[in-house]
GROMACS .gro file of C-alpha atoms in nm:
model
  414
    1MET     CA    1   0.850  10.343   5.905
    2ALA     CA    2   0.616  10.406   5.605
    3VAL     CA    3   0.501  10.792   5.735
    4ARG     CA    4   0.921  10.849   5.684
    5LEU     CA    5   0.947  10.656   5.368
    6THR     CA    6   0.695  10.847   5.179
    7GLN     CA    7   0.803  11.197   5.314
    8ARG     CA    8   1.151  11.057   5.178
    9ILE     CA    9   0.969  11.013   4.820
   10LEU     CA   10   0.783  11.380   4.864
   11LYS     CA   11   1.165  11.527   4.929
   12THR     CA   12   1.299  11.349   4.657
   13GLN     CA   13   1.017  11.442   4.355
   14THR     CA   14   0.920  11.782   4.245
   15PRO     CA   15   0.553  11.753   4.178
   16PHE     CA   16   0.390  11.908   3.887
   17LEU     CA   17   0.210  12.095   4.066
   18SER     CA   18   0.445  12.342   4.229
   19ARG     CA   19   0.621  12.434   3.951
   20GLY     CA   20   0.639  12.807   3.888
   21TYR     CA   21   0.686  13.001   3.574
   22PRO     CA   22   0.696  12.793   3.306
   23MET     CA   23   0.299  12.652   3.412
   24LEU     CA   24   0.213  13.033   3.364
   25VAL     CA   25   0.240  12.979   2.956
   26THR     CA   26   0.125  12.669   2.884
   27LYS     CA   27  -0.136  12.504   2.663
   28GLU     CA   28  -0.456  12.599   2.785
   29LYS     CA   29  -0.559  12.253   2.730
   30THR     CA   30  -0.699  11.997   3.004
   31GLU     CA   31  -0.347  11.701   2.919
   32ASP     CA   32  -0.056  11.828   3.109
   33VAL     CA   33   0.272  11.906   2.852
   34ALA     CA   34   0.648  11.902   2.880
   35HIS     CA   35   0.790  12.247   2.952
   36THR     CA   36   1.118  12.423   2.817
   37LYS     CA   37   1.296  12.731   2.959
   38THR     CA   38   1.392  12.995   2.808
   39ALA     CA   39   1.712  13.161   2.799
   40LEU     CA   40   1.540  13.453   3.059
   41GLN     CA   41   1.301  13.182   3.233
   42LYS     CA   42   1.690  13.020   3.307
   43LYS     CA   43   1.824  13.354   3.493
   44LEU     CA   44   1.527  13.392   3.672
   45THR     CA   45   1.604  13.253   4.052
   46ARG     CA   46   1.261  13.186   4.238
   47THR     CA   47   1.055  12.999   4.515
   48ASP     CA   48   0.790  12.704   4.327
   49ILE     CA   49   0.426  12.772   4.402
   50PRO     CA   50   0.392  12.575   4.722
   51SER     CA   51   0.307  12.165   4.681
   52ALA     CA   52  -0.047  12.117   4.795
   53GLN     CA   53  -0.061  11.965   5.187
   54TYR     CA   54  -0.304  11.758   5.334
   55GLY     CA   55  -0.382  11.507   5.142
   56GLY     CA   56  -0.326  11.703   4.788
   57ARG     CA   57  -0.521  12.029   4.952
   58HIS     CA   58  -0.423  12.371   4.862
   59ALA     CA   59  -0.418  12.697   5.089
   60VAL     CA   60  -0.527  13.034   4.890
   61THR     CA   61  -0.523  13.331   4.999
   62MET     CA   62  -0.928  13.474   4.964
   63LEU     CA   63  -0.949  13.876   4.903
   64PRO     CA   64  -1.293  13.970   4.907
   65GLY     CA   65  -1.266  14.286   4.825
   66GLY     CA   66  -1.557  14.585   4.796
   67GLY     CA   67  -1.919  14.645   4.659
   68ILE     CA   68  -1.989  14.295   4.510
   69GLY     CA   69  -1.693  14.097   4.619
   70PRO     CA   70  -1.793  13.976   4.967
   71GLU     CA   71  -2.132  13.772   4.785
   72LEU     CA   72  -1.924  13.677   4.439
   73MET     CA   73  -1.665  13.528   4.676
   74THR     CA   74  -1.957  13.341   4.901
   75TYR     CA   75  -2.098  13.205   4.594
   76VAL     CA   76  -1.713  13.056   4.539
   77ARG     CA   77  -1.693  12.862   4.831
   78ASP     CA   78  -2.038  12.726   4.792
   79ILE     CA   79  -1.957  12.622   4.452
   80PHE     CA   80  -1.602  12.434   4.600
   81ALA     CA   81  -1.764  12.252   4.934
   82PHE     CA   82  -2.080  12.131   4.681
   83CYS     CA   83  -1.754  11.986   4.451
   84GLY     CA   84  -1.519  11.887   4.686
   85ALA     CA   85  -1.297  12.138   4.583
   86PRO     CA   86  -0.970  11.993   4.754
   87ILE     CA   87  -0.922  12.435   4.817
   88ASP     CA   88  -0.900  12.588   5.228
   89PHE     CA   89  -0.945  12.935   5.169
   90GLU     CA   90  -0.766  13.222   5.444
   91VAL     CA   91  -0.994  13.468   5.442
   92VAL     CA   92  -0.843  13.822   5.458
   93GLU     CA   93  -1.051  14.122   5.451
   94ILE     CA   94  -0.903  14.490   5.372
   95ASN     CA   95  -1.138  14.779   5.512
   96PRO     CA   96  -1.125  14.999   5.236
   97SER     CA   97  -1.212  15.284   5.501
   98THR     CA   98  -0.890  15.280   5.732
   99GLU     CA   99  -0.589  15.489   5.671
  100GLY     CA  100  -0.300  15.273   5.736
  101ASN     CA  101  -0.144  14.955   5.598
  102GLU     CA  102  -0.168  14.722   5.893
  103ASP     CA  103  -0.461  14.482   5.635
  104LEU     CA  104  -0.246  14.509   5.343
  105GLU     CA  105   0.057  14.443   5.516
  106TYR     CA  106  -0.114  14.058   5.644
  107ALA     CA  107  -0.281  14.058   5.285
  108ILE     CA  108   0.031  13.997   5.113
  109THR     CA  109   0.176  13.774   5.374
  110SER     CA  110  -0.046  13.562   5.353
  111ILE     CA  111  -0.017  13.530   5.028
  112LYS     CA  112   0.358  13.517   5.012
  113ARG     CA  113   0.265  13.236   5.238
  114ASN     CA  114   0.010  13.017   5.017
  115GLY     CA  115   0.216  13.153   4.688
  116VAL     CA  116  -0.189  13.207   4.541
  117ALA     CA  117  -0.468  13.427   4.566
  118LEU     CA  118  -0.847  13.451   4.495
  119LYS     CA  119  -0.892  13.878   4.480
  120GLY     CA  120  -1.177  14.060   4.457
  121ASN     CA  121  -1.093  14.518   4.340
  122ILE     CA  122  -1.039  14.701   4.677
  123GLU     CA  123  -1.147  14.993   4.760
  124THR     CA  124  -0.893  15.252   4.880
  125LYS     CA  125  -1.137  15.500   4.994
  126SER     CA  126  -0.860  15.728   5.203
  127GLN     CA  127  -0.759  16.049   4.979
  128SER     CA  128  -0.426  16.127   5.201
  129LEU     CA  129  -0.132  16.115   5.000
  130ASN     CA  130  -0.035  15.848   5.205
  131GLU     CA  131  -0.223  15.603   5.116
  132VAL     CA  132  -0.206  15.375   4.847
  133SER     CA  133  -0.381  15.187   4.589
  134ARG     CA  134  -0.395  14.798   4.782
  135ASN     CA  135  -0.474  14.682   4.395
  136VAL     CA  136  -0.127  14.860   4.295
  137ALA     CA  137   0.015  14.813   4.581
  138ILE     CA  138  -0.006  14.440   4.603
  139ARG     CA  139   0.066  14.412   4.239
  140ASN     CA  140   0.386  14.617   4.248
  141GLU     CA  141   0.524  14.448   4.594
  142LEU     CA  142   0.481  14.027   4.464
  143ASP     CA  143   0.647  14.182   4.127
  144LEU     CA  144   0.354  14.045   3.927
  145PHE     CA  145   0.480  14.186   3.644
  146VAL     CA  146   0.207  14.029   3.354
  147ASN     CA  147  -0.213  14.049   3.348
  148VAL     CA  148  -0.368  13.825   3.094
  149VAL     CA  149  -0.704  13.884   3.027
  150HIS     CA  150  -0.861  13.583   2.796
  151CYS     CA  151  -1.111  13.755   2.524
  152LYS     CA  152  -1.390  13.506   2.420
  153SER     CA  153  -1.699  13.518   2.330
  154PHE     CA  154  -2.004  13.318   2.486
  155PRO     CA  155  -2.234  13.158   2.185
  156GLY     CA  156  -2.572  13.365   2.236
  157ILE     CA  157  -2.453  13.661   2.473
  158PRO     CA  158  -2.576  13.960   2.365
  159ALA     CA  159  -2.279  14.161   2.244
  160ARG     CA  160  -2.174  14.403   1.939
  161HIS     CA  161  -1.951  14.119   1.774
  162LYS     CA  162  -1.920  13.736   1.776
  163ASP     CA  163  -1.673  13.464   1.740
  164VAL     CA  164  -1.390  13.730   1.904
  165ASP     CA  165  -1.068  13.584   2.054
  166ILE     CA  166  -0.871  13.761   2.196
  167VAL     CA  167  -0.603  13.728   2.454
  168LEU     CA  168  -0.453  14.050   2.639
  169ILE     CA  169  -0.139  14.066   2.754
  170ARG     CA  170  -0.076  14.341   2.984
  171GLN     CA  171   0.302  14.445   3.194
  172ASN     CA  172   0.150  14.485   3.535
  173THR     CA  173   0.384  14.727   3.771
  174ASP     CA  174   0.500  14.988   3.554
  175GLY     CA  175   0.393  15.315   3.326
  176GLU     CA  176   0.124  15.546   3.504
  177TYR     CA  177   0.056  15.217   3.710
  178ALA     CA  178   0.388  15.394   3.918
  179MET     CA  179   0.247  15.558   4.205
  180LEU     CA  180   0.480  15.856   4.138
  181GLU     CA  181   0.270  16.194   4.176
  182HIS     CA  182   0.432  16.514   4.318
  183GLU     CA  183   0.325  16.861   4.307
  184SER     CA  184   0.646  17.053   4.136
  185VAL     CA  185   0.481  17.404   4.233
  186LYS     CA  186   0.184  17.497   4.377
  187GLY     CA  187  -0.082  17.383   4.096
  188VAL     CA  188   0.104  17.179   3.854
  189VAL     CA  189   0.121  16.798   3.962
  190GLU     CA  190   0.364  16.557   3.806
  191SER     CA  191   0.318  16.202   3.758
  192MET     CA  192   0.573  15.996   3.622
  193LYS     CA  193   0.538  15.727   3.361
  194VAL     CA  194   0.779  15.444   3.418
  195VAL     CA  195   0.891  15.246   3.159
  196SER     CA  196   1.222  15.007   3.214
  197LEU     CA  197   1.362  14.735   2.956
  198GLU     CA  198   1.341  14.458   3.252
  199ASN     CA  199   1.006  14.447   3.266
  200ALA     CA  200   0.933  14.554   2.918
  201GLU     CA  201   1.100  14.226   2.809
  202ARG     CA  202   0.939  14.009   3.084
  203VAL     CA  203   0.581  14.077   2.917
  204ALA     CA  204   0.643  14.086   2.565
  205ARG     CA  205   0.910  13.744   2.618
  206PHE     CA  206   0.540  13.626   2.855
  207ALA     CA  207   0.349  13.793   2.537
  208PHE     CA  208   0.546  13.582   2.225
  209GLU     CA  209   0.579  13.265   2.489
  210TYR     CA  210   0.241  13.231   2.500
  211ALA     CA  211   0.131  13.278   2.117
  212ARG     CA  212   0.450  12.995   2.046
  213GLN     CA  213   0.284  12.728   2.312
  214ASN     CA  214  -0.103  12.810   2.245
  215GLY     CA  215  -0.125  12.785   1.900
  216ARG     CA  216  -0.146  13.145   1.818
  217LYS     CA  217  -0.023  13.348   1.513
  218LYS     CA  218   0.032  13.671   1.591
  219VAL     CA  219   0.122  13.895   1.849
  220THR     CA  220   0.044  14.299   1.818
  221THR     CA  221   0.201  14.554   2.029
  222ILE     CA  222   0.015  14.857   2.198
  223HIS     CA  223   0.189  15.179   2.254
  224LYS     CA  224   0.186  15.563   2.168
  225ALA     CA  225   0.581  15.574   2.041
  226ASN     CA  226   0.481  15.873   1.816
  227ILE     CA  227   0.441  16.116   2.116
  228MET     CA  228   0.625  15.911   2.417
  229LYS     CA  229   0.944  15.846   2.198
  230LEU     CA  230   1.167  15.750   2.521
  231SER     CA  231   0.878  15.525   2.726
  232ASP     CA  232   0.673  15.404   2.487
  233GLY     CA  233   0.935  15.355   2.169
  234LEU     CA  234   1.157  15.134   2.434
  235PHE     CA  235   0.818  14.915   2.522
  236LEU     CA  236   0.802  14.898   2.155
  237GLU     CA  237   1.194  14.854   2.031
  238VAL     CA  238   1.208  14.573   2.289
  239ALA     CA  239   0.898  14.369   2.175
  240LYS     CA  240   1.094  14.373   1.821
  241LYS     CA  241   1.385  14.286   1.979
  242VAL     CA  242   1.214  13.938   2.181
  243HIS     CA  243   1.009  13.879   1.856
  244LYS     CA  244   1.334  13.815   1.655
  245GLU     CA  245   1.358  13.473   1.888
  246TYR     CA  246   1.009  13.386   1.761
  247PRO     CA  247   1.024  13.399   1.359
  248GLU     CA  248   0.771  13.160   1.351
  249LEU     CA  249   0.503  13.434   1.442
  250GLU     CA  250   0.358  13.759   1.287
  251HIS     CA  251   0.426  14.035   1.508
  252ASN     CA  252   0.294  14.398   1.422
  253ASN     CA  253   0.210  14.774   1.600
  254MET     CA  254  -0.060  14.979   1.626
  255ILE     CA  255  -0.089  15.336   1.883
  256ILE     CA  256  -0.343  15.285   2.105
  257ASP     CA  257  -0.580  15.524   1.993
  258ASN     CA  258  -0.581  15.346   1.663
  259THR     CA  259  -0.667  15.003   1.858
  260CYS     CA  260  -0.978  15.107   2.013
  261MET     CA  261  -1.110  15.206   1.696
  262GLN     CA  262  -1.048  14.859   1.570
  263LEU     CA  263  -1.129  14.690   1.799
  264VAL     CA  264  -1.529  14.826   1.802
  265SER     CA  265  -1.507  14.759   1.389
  266ASN     CA  266  -1.302  14.491   1.353
  267PRO     CA  267  -1.140  14.287   1.617
  268HIS     CA  268  -1.095  13.927   1.495
  269GLN     CA  269  -0.787  14.099   1.328
  270PHE     CA  270  -0.615  14.111   1.677
  271ASP     CA  271  -0.457  13.726   1.840
  272VAL     CA  272  -0.211  13.845   2.109
  273MET     CA  273  -0.178  14.232   2.224
  274ASN     CA  274   0.116  14.311   2.451
  275MET     CA  275   0.062  14.618   2.617
  276PRO     CA  276   0.184  14.886   2.892
  277ASN     CA  277  -0.038  14.925   3.205
  278LEU     CA  278  -0.235  15.194   3.125
  279TYR     CA  279  -0.323  15.115   2.785
  280GLY     CA  280  -0.449  14.726   2.908
  281THR     CA  281  -0.742  14.869   3.132
  282ILE     CA  282  -0.867  15.102   2.868
  283VAL     CA  283  -0.832  14.777   2.619
  284SER     CA  284  -0.976  14.504   2.845
  285ASN     CA  285  -1.298  14.726   2.889
  286VAL     CA  286  -1.338  14.795   2.573
  287ILE     CA  287  -1.373  14.415   2.448
  288CYS     CA  288  -1.571  14.334   2.755
  289GLY     CA  289  -1.794  14.580   2.665
  290LEU     CA  290  -1.790  14.430   2.267
  291ILE     CA  291  -1.861  14.122   2.377
  292GLY     CA  292  -2.122  14.067   2.658
  293GLY     CA  293  -1.937  14.299   2.966
  294ALA     CA  294  -1.713  14.259   3.225
  295GLY     CA  295  -1.902  13.989   3.407
  296LEU     CA  296  -1.801  13.716   3.164
  297LEU     CA  297  -1.416  13.743   3.213
  298SER     CA  298  -1.160  13.668   3.431
  299GLY     CA  299  -0.792  13.779   3.488
  300ARG     CA  300  -0.523  13.540   3.561
  301ASN     CA  301  -0.212  13.840   3.735
  302TYR     CA  302   0.182  13.605   3.739
  303GLY     CA  303   0.462  13.711   3.896
  304ASP     CA  304   0.804  13.469   3.935
  305HIS     CA  305   0.690  13.380   4.261
  306TYR     CA  306   0.317  13.434   4.307
  307ALA     CA  307  -0.003  13.453   4.134
  308ILE     CA  308  -0.334  13.584   4.182
  309PHE     CA  309  -0.671  13.540   4.012
  310GLU     CA  310  -0.979  13.837   3.971
  311PRO     CA  311  -1.234  13.931   3.728
  312GLY     CA  312  -1.104  14.034   3.426
  313THR     CA  313  -1.187  14.427   3.417
  314ARG     CA  314  -1.152  14.514   3.800
  315ASN     CA  315  -1.451  14.688   3.837
  316THR     CA  316  -1.591  14.698   4.200
  317GLY     CA  317  -1.913  14.704   4.124
  318THR     CA  318  -2.058  14.950   4.447
  319ALA     CA  319  -2.344  15.056   4.312
  320ILE     CA  320  -2.540  14.660   4.262
  321ALA     CA  321  -2.411  14.553   4.597
  322GLY     CA  322  -2.632  14.303   4.778
  323LYS     CA  323  -2.892  14.338   4.534
  324ASN     CA  324  -2.837  13.998   4.380
  325ILE     CA  325  -2.807  14.111   4.015
  326ALA     CA  326  -2.443  14.086   3.998
  327ASN     CA  327  -2.294  13.858   3.692
  328PRO     CA  328  -2.121  13.582   3.904
  329VAL     CA  329  -1.960  13.421   3.624
  330ALA     CA  330  -1.625  13.635   3.591
  331MET     CA  331  -1.537  13.544   3.960
  332ILE     CA  332  -1.615  13.182   3.908
  333MET     CA  333  -1.402  13.199   3.597
  334ALA     CA  334  -1.138  13.315   3.787
  335SER     CA  335  -1.146  13.053   4.063
  336VAL     CA  336  -1.143  12.806   3.728
  337ASP     CA  337  -0.823  12.917   3.667
  338MET     CA  338  -0.711  12.934   3.988
  339LEU     CA  339  -0.783  12.562   4.024
  340ASN     CA  340  -0.619  12.497   3.696
  341HIS     CA  341  -0.306  12.651   3.798
  342THR     CA  342  -0.238  12.443   4.158
  343GLY     CA  343  -0.307  12.162   3.934
  344HIS     CA  344  -0.675  12.057   4.027
  345LYS     CA  345  -0.830  11.991   3.671
  346GLU     CA  346  -1.077  11.776   3.686
  347HIS     CA  347  -1.261  11.987   3.947
  348ALA     CA  348  -1.132  12.349   3.735
  349ARG     CA  349  -1.328  12.116   3.371
  350ILE     CA  350  -1.653  12.031   3.589
  351ILE     CA  351  -1.717  12.373   3.710
  352LYS     CA  352  -1.640  12.561   3.373
  353ASP     CA  353  -1.865  12.321   3.178
  354ALA     CA  354  -2.131  12.364   3.464
  355THR     CA  355  -2.105  12.770   3.448
  356TYR     CA  356  -2.104  12.762   3.021
  357GLU     CA  357  -2.375  12.513   3.012
  358THR     CA  358  -2.602  12.751   3.308
  359VAL     CA  359  -2.532  13.074   3.074
  360VAL     CA  360  -2.509  12.944   2.705
  361THR     CA  361  -2.742  12.650   2.701
  362LYS     CA  362  -2.985  12.697   2.964
  363GLY     CA  363  -3.005  13.054   2.948
  364VAL     CA  364  -2.948  13.129   3.312
  365ARG     CA  365  -2.852  13.441   3.328
  366THR     CA  366  -2.866  13.761   3.537
  367PRO     CA  367  -3.025  14.089   3.382
  368GLY     CA  368  -2.899  14.341   3.090
  369ILE     CA  369  -2.803  14.665   3.179
  370HIS     CA  370  -3.157  14.811   2.995
  371GLU     CA  371  -3.354  14.635   3.243
  372ILE     CA  372  -3.204  14.809   3.521
  373PHE     CA  373  -3.075  15.119   3.495
  374PHE     CA  374  -3.335  15.295   3.664
  375VAL     CA  375  -3.419  15.051   3.930
  376ILE     CA  376  -3.020  15.125   4.060
  377LYS     CA  377  -3.049  15.506   3.995
  378SER     CA  378  -2.639  15.531   4.002
  379GLU     CA  379  -2.425  15.762   3.804
  380LYS     CA  380  -2.155  15.472   3.807
  381PHE     CA  381  -2.172  15.289   3.454
  382MET     CA  382  -1.888  15.090   3.515
  383ASP     CA  383  -2.051  14.914   3.807
  384LEU     CA  384  -2.342  14.863   3.532
  385PHE     CA  385  -2.118  14.642   3.371
  386TYR     CA  386  -2.143  14.320   3.577
  387ILE     CA  387  -2.502  14.304   3.440
  388ASP     CA  388  -2.466  14.240   3.086
  389LEU     CA  389  -2.633  13.914   3.004
  390GLY     CA  390  -2.956  14.034   2.888
  391GLY     CA  391  -3.107  13.768   3.130
  392THR     CA  392  -3.410  13.789   3.380
  393ASN     CA  393  -3.216  13.542   3.657
  394SER     CA  394  -3.034  13.666   3.994
  395SER     CA  395  -2.726  13.590   4.142
  396THR     CA  396  -2.868  13.338   4.300
  397ASP     CA  397  -3.039  13.163   4.022
  398VAL     CA  398  -2.748  13.115   3.822
  399VAL     CA  399  -2.511  12.989   4.101
  400GLN     CA  400  -2.779  12.744   4.123
  401SER     CA  401  -2.829  12.631   3.831
  402VAL     CA  402  -2.435  12.584   3.837
  403LEU     CA  403  -2.473  12.374   4.168
  404ASP     CA  404  -2.767  12.152   3.995
  405ILE     CA  405  -2.528  12.090   3.684
  406LEU     CA  406  -2.270  11.979   3.902
  407SER     CA  407  -2.480  11.704   4.123
  408THR     CA  408  -2.482  11.487   3.787
  409ARG     CA  409  -2.074  11.501   3.739
  410ARG     CA  410  -1.874  11.228   3.913
  411VAL     CA  411  -1.596  11.436   4.067
  412HIS     CA  412  -1.627  11.387   4.404
  413CYS     CA  413  -1.959  11.558   4.416
  414VAL     CA  414  -2.137  11.582   4.760
   0.00000   0.00000   0.00000
């Protein structure tokens, strides 16, 4: 009878942890806050993120990807096991060399079942026109319409600028990533850029709602509407219309090429940035280079039904795989975001604090680019962005420091 009574109570209550879209733009604080739905949110019909099962544990899909992804995922699992994080990972490997989408389809099925995933960058080595980018296909199939990267400086990390605090809100499924290409006549290839009213509105509203609920003051829409008058023109016009519902926020716009120059010269003028897909790729890498490298920042991908967490700049790091020099911070912080999303806020807090103390206070950091460039002997400079902190420690040194700090904490450590 006690079991039946418990089941009845659970069925009549909607756990805070299982709420969907409104959770995505809530204040980035440890306390729970009340949520209200916007007009757009009320129109959405959605399946909530699955609530915890088996005594409060969550099943999460893990996609290691290629390059340094598998080793970074091992570090995350070690940290979670050590501090008792109530997460059960369903690991799905996707072979980048195979043709066919069986692995991809299984990964998508797993994410739909679990609602949440932690992901490394997945390579697509096949050059066949029938093979789509696995990363793009996952985002499109799950309708993960927005990507969020919080670009905030770490004190003491060698960087071009200090005290940077910018939130990138990127449209995640439209634009040049629509994967609509064809050869119209021999030697002439056309690639379609798709901007839809619906997706432009969703990402703009997300950006303004995020700014409102996190105490931000300004949203800057990035575009190239002076040249692409219809596509980027629509994106900009929608942002202006949505801004009318948020009169307390400042809104301006900036052309993408000028944006890159302004970021390098004065990044502190930006607060929240709203942009189409391709521009988000460019801007996120520029900012990461300014504040210490891609190995520091995590990225969050949200849809109405599902969420995927990954390193912020989506680099594979093939050139440094297996060398024990990759910076694990971005993947650890992605796992922290995932814990917050599933409601395990205390575990998220202690892991985040331990990582911060490791990198900032104790100065346990992976090598800098200039110290390791000739060891790798690679022309893949983007891969080198994962070795960015200017330290002398290995990847496992960083992880061991995090574990040592966690051993002094009181939240279910073993």
